[in-house]
């Protein structure tokens, strides 16, 4: 089973930030910033190429709530979704990284 499906179903523990019937936000196990959260839809989609516009629309509202809960909405944050081999995606279940809590090095 996909590791993030197992987390969504509670079969693998996670440090939860916010949960709804369709989405889950939890802390990354290997943080790359002072705050490093992951947001997933509970439904399995491999990556951004696969996800439906309606799920993305609902996930946008959920992610806006997550950054409020994290307290980084006004201080700022970076949101990243890696896709495929060249994008460096390791877990094939769409997820958005939210990196925050410090001044981040510029990527682009
Ligand atoms: P990506 O390279 O975009 O696929 O990112 C996968 C992310 O999932 C990495 O930042 C990992 O540290 C994180 N990760 C993998 N397994 C777990 C887990 N069990 N709990 C929390 N984060 C995880």
PDB file of C-alpha atoms and ligand atoms in Angstrom:
ATOM      1  CA  UNK A   1       0.000   0.000   0.000  1.00  0.00           C
ATOM      2  CA  UNK A   2       1.081   3.585  -0.721  1.00  0.00           C
ATOM      3  CA  UNK A   3       2.679   5.119   2.405  1.00  0.00           C
ATOM      4  CA  UNK A   4       0.500   8.254   2.298  1.00  0.00           C
ATOM      5  CA  UNK A   5      -2.673   6.170   1.791  1.00  0.00           C
ATOM      6  CA  UNK A   6      -1.604   4.250   4.926  1.00  0.00           C
ATOM      7  CA  UNK A   7      -1.116   7.558   6.794  1.00  0.00           C
ATOM      8  CA  UNK A   8      -4.519   8.812   5.554  1.00  0.00           C
ATOM      9  CA  UNK A   9      -6.134   5.626   6.877  1.00  0.00           C
ATOM     10  CA  UNK A  10      -4.276   5.848  10.207  1.00  0.00           C
ATOM     11  CA  UNK A  11      -2.372   2.603   9.551  1.00  0.00           C
ATOM     12  CA  UNK A  12       0.912   4.498   9.828  1.00  0.00           C
ATOM     13  CA  UNK A  13       1.066   7.169  12.565  1.00  0.00           C
ATOM     14  CA  UNK A  14       1.642  10.806  11.693  1.00  0.00           C
ATOM     15  CA  UNK A  15       1.882  14.073  13.575  1.00  0.00           C
ATOM     16  CA  UNK A  16      -1.389  15.627  12.435  1.00  0.00           C
ATOM     17  CA  UNK A  17      -1.887  19.359  11.936  1.00  0.00           C
ATOM     18  CA  UNK A  18      -5.394  19.457  10.433  1.00  0.00           C
ATOM     19  CA  UNK A  19      -7.777  16.842   9.090  1.00  0.00           C
ATOM     20  CA  UNK A  20     -11.054  16.862   7.176  1.00  0.00           C
ATOM     21  CA  UNK A  21     -13.038  14.060   5.601  1.00  0.00           C
ATOM     22  CA  UNK A  22     -11.073  14.517   2.352  1.00  0.00           C
ATOM     23  CA  UNK A  23      -7.676  15.967   3.310  1.00  0.00           C
ATOM     24  CA  UNK A  24      -4.903  15.588   5.862  1.00  0.00           C
ATOM     25  CA  UNK A  25      -2.016  17.850   6.874  1.00  0.00           C
ATOM     26  CA  UNK A  26       0.835  16.387   8.911  1.00  0.00           C
ATOM     27  CA  UNK A  27       4.473  17.156   9.721  1.00  0.00           C
ATOM     28  CA  UNK A  28       7.205  15.850   7.422  1.00  0.00           C
ATOM     29  CA  UNK A  29       9.297  13.156   9.111  1.00  0.00           C
ATOM     30  CA  UNK A  30      12.498  14.729   7.726  1.00  0.00           C
ATOM     31  CA  UNK A  31      11.948  18.489   8.024  1.00  0.00           C
ATOM     32  CA  UNK A  32      13.782  20.773   5.583  1.00  0.00           C
ATOM     33  CA  UNK A  33      12.766  23.984   7.385  1.00  0.00           C
ATOM     34  CA  UNK A  34      11.717  25.005  10.911  1.00  0.00           C
ATOM     35  CA  UNK A  35       8.139  24.295   9.817  1.00  0.00           C
ATOM     36  CA  UNK A  36       7.686  21.534   7.239  1.00  0.00           C
ATOM     37  CA  UNK A  37       4.168  20.254   6.674  1.00  0.00           C
ATOM     38  CA  UNK A  38       2.715  17.950   4.034  1.00  0.00           C
ATOM     39  CA  UNK A  39      -0.825  18.184   2.713  1.00  0.00           C
ATOM     40  CA  UNK A  40      -2.496  15.265   0.946  1.00  0.00           C
ATOM     41  CA  UNK A  41      -5.905  14.366  -0.386  1.00  0.00           C
ATOM     42  CA  UNK A  42      -7.016  11.106   1.242  1.00  0.00           C
ATOM     43  CA  UNK A  43      -7.985   9.844  -2.195  1.00  0.00           C
ATOM     44  CA  UNK A  44      -4.998   8.470  -4.080  1.00  0.00           C
ATOM     45  CA  UNK A  45      -3.701  10.484  -7.021  1.00  0.00           C
ATOM     46  CA  UNK A  46      -0.149   9.867  -8.168  1.00  0.00           C
ATOM     47  CA  UNK A  47       0.787  13.478  -8.730  1.00  0.00           C
ATOM     48  CA  UNK A  48      -0.355  16.866 -10.017  1.00  0.00           C
ATOM     49  CA  UNK A  49      -0.810  15.369 -13.509  1.00  0.00           C
ATOM     50  CA  UNK A  50      -3.435  13.005 -12.111  1.00  0.00           C
ATOM     51  CA  UNK A  51      -5.421  15.085  -9.643  1.00  0.00           C
ATOM     52  CA  UNK A  52      -8.820  16.462 -10.655  1.00  0.00           C
ATOM     53  CA  UNK A  53      -9.540  20.209 -10.738  1.00  0.00           C
ATOM     54  CA  UNK A  54     -12.395  19.780  -8.234  1.00  0.00           C
ATOM     55  CA  UNK A  55     -10.126  18.067  -5.680  1.00  0.00           C
ATOM     56  CA  UNK A  56      -7.478  20.773  -6.220  1.00  0.00           C
ATOM     57  CA  UNK A  57     -10.094  23.478  -5.676  1.00  0.00           C
ATOM     58  CA  UNK A  58     -11.180  21.953  -2.359  1.00  0.00           C
ATOM     59  CA  UNK A  59      -7.565  21.308  -1.375  1.00  0.00           C
ATOM     60  CA  UNK A  60      -6.782  25.009  -1.936  1.00  0.00           C
ATOM     61  CA  UNK A  61      -9.311  25.963   0.746  1.00  0.00           C
ATOM     62  CA  UNK A  62      -7.907  23.272   3.046  1.00  0.00           C
ATOM     63  CA  UNK A  63      -4.304  24.443   2.532  1.00  0.00           C
ATOM     64  CA  UNK A  64      -5.332  28.035   3.311  1.00  0.00           C
ATOM     65  CA  UNK A  65      -6.677  26.733   6.631  1.00  0.00           C
ATOM     66  CA  UNK A  66      -3.469  24.758   7.248  1.00  0.00           C
ATOM     67  CA  UNK A  67      -1.227  27.839   6.924  1.00  0.00           C
ATOM     68  CA  UNK A  68      -3.516  29.666   9.353  1.00  0.00           C
ATOM     69  CA  UNK A  69      -3.300  26.801  11.853  1.00  0.00           C
ATOM     70  CA  UNK A  70       0.491  26.753  11.450  1.00  0.00           C
ATOM     71  CA  UNK A  71       0.547  30.517  12.113  1.00  0.00           C
ATOM     72  CA  UNK A  72       2.593  31.264   8.991  1.00  0.00           C
ATOM     73  CA  UNK A  73      -0.065  32.841   6.779  1.00  0.00           C
ATOM     74  CA  UNK A  74       1.293  36.365   7.211  1.00  0.00           C
ATOM     75  CA  UNK A  75       4.989  35.637   7.826  1.00  0.00           C
ATOM     76  CA  UNK A  76       5.127  33.675   4.561  1.00  0.00           C
ATOM     77  CA  UNK A  77       5.851  30.194   3.358  1.00  0.00           C
ATOM     78  CA  UNK A  78       6.771  28.167   0.302  1.00  0.00           C
ATOM     79  CA  UNK A  79       4.528  25.557  -1.240  1.00  0.00           C
ATOM     80  CA  UNK A  80       6.057  22.859  -3.429  1.00  0.00           C
ATOM     81  CA  UNK A  81       4.746  19.777  -5.158  1.00  0.00           C
ATOM     82  CA  UNK A  82       7.346  17.510  -6.752  1.00  0.00           C
ATOM     83  CA  UNK A  83       6.281  15.564  -9.839  1.00  0.00           C
ATOM     84  CA  UNK A  84       7.933  12.504 -11.336  1.00  0.00           C
ATOM     85  CA  UNK A  85      11.574  11.576 -11.742  1.00  0.00           C
ATOM     86  CA  UNK A  86      12.955  14.951 -12.826  1.00  0.00           C
ATOM     87  CA  UNK A  87      10.842  16.687 -10.173  1.00  0.00           C
ATOM     88  CA  UNK A  88      12.429  14.470  -7.500  1.00  0.00           C
ATOM     89  CA  UNK A  89       9.145  12.963  -6.286  1.00  0.00           C
ATOM     90  CA  UNK A  90       9.794  10.104  -3.866  1.00  0.00           C
ATOM     91  CA  UNK A  91       6.287   9.293  -2.626  1.00  0.00           C
ATOM     92  CA  UNK A  92       3.870   8.661  -5.521  1.00  0.00           C
ATOM     93  CA  UNK A  93       0.787  10.152  -3.824  1.00  0.00           C
ATOM     94  CA  UNK A  94       0.267  13.843  -4.565  1.00  0.00           C
ATOM     95  CA  UNK A  95       1.378  16.041  -1.683  1.00  0.00           C
ATOM     96  CA  UNK A  96       2.177  19.685  -1.161  1.00  0.00           C
ATOM     97  CA  UNK A  97       5.133  20.623   1.008  1.00  0.00           C
ATOM     98  CA  UNK A  98       4.635  23.755   3.113  1.00  0.00           C
ATOM     99  CA  UNK A  99       7.995  25.152   4.234  1.00  0.00           C
ATOM    100  CA  UNK A 100       8.039  28.056   6.658  1.00  0.00           C
ATOM    101  CA  UNK A 101       9.130  29.381  10.037  1.00  0.00           C
ATOM    102  CA  UNK A 102      12.341  31.008   8.788  1.00  0.00           C
ATOM    103  CA  UNK A 103      13.677  33.003   5.818  1.00  0.00           C
ATOM    104  CA  UNK A 104      14.017  30.380   3.090  1.00  0.00           C
ATOM    105  CA  UNK A 105      16.815  30.293   0.529  1.00  0.00           C
ATOM    106  CA  UNK A 106      15.640  31.392  -2.887  1.00  0.00           C
ATOM    107  CA  UNK A 107      15.156  28.607  -5.467  1.00  0.00           C
ATOM    108  CA  UNK A 108      13.556  30.459  -8.363  1.00  0.00           C
TER     109      UNK A 108
HETATM  110  P1  LIG B   1       8.720  13.992  -2.201  1.00  0.00           P
HETATM  111  O1  LIG B   1      10.205  13.863  -2.418  1.00  0.00           O
HETATM  112  O2  LIG B   1       8.169  15.277  -2.719  1.00  0.00           O
HETATM  113  O3  LIG B   1       7.981  12.778  -2.723  1.00  0.00           O
HETATM  114  O4  LIG B   1       8.513  14.084  -0.643  1.00  0.00           O
HETATM  115  C1  LIG B   1       8.197  13.014   0.167  1.00  0.00           C
HETATM  116  C2  LIG B   1       8.286  13.519   1.576  1.00  0.00           C
HETATM  117  O5  LIG B   1       7.613  12.626   2.424  1.00  0.00           O
HETATM  118  C3  LIG B   1       9.714  13.641   2.105  1.00  0.00           C
HETATM  119  O6  LIG B   1       9.940  15.002   2.510  1.00  0.00           O
HETATM  120  C4  LIG B   1       9.740  12.678   3.282  1.00  0.00           C
HETATM  121  O7  LIG B   1      10.527  13.154   4.362  1.00  0.00           O
HETATM  122  C5  LIG B   1       8.267  12.584   3.647  1.00  0.00           C
HETATM  123  N1  LIG B   1       7.867  11.347   4.306  1.00  0.00           N
HETATM  124  C6  LIG B   1       8.074  10.073   3.890  1.00  0.00           C
HETATM  125  N2  LIG B   1       7.514   9.191   4.751  1.00  0.00           N
HETATM  126  C7  LIG B   1       6.917   9.931   5.723  1.00  0.00           C
HETATM  127  C8  LIG B   1       6.177   9.624   6.909  1.00  0.00           C
HETATM  128  N3  LIG B   1       5.933   8.351   7.258  1.00  0.00           N
HETATM  129  N4  LIG B   1       5.729  10.637   7.678  1.00  0.00           N
HETATM  130  C9  LIG B   1       5.971  11.921   7.335  1.00  0.00           C
HETATM  131  N5  LIG B   1       6.665  12.284   6.227  1.00  0.00           N
HETATM  132  C10 LIG B   1       7.132  11.312   5.445  1.00  0.00           C
END
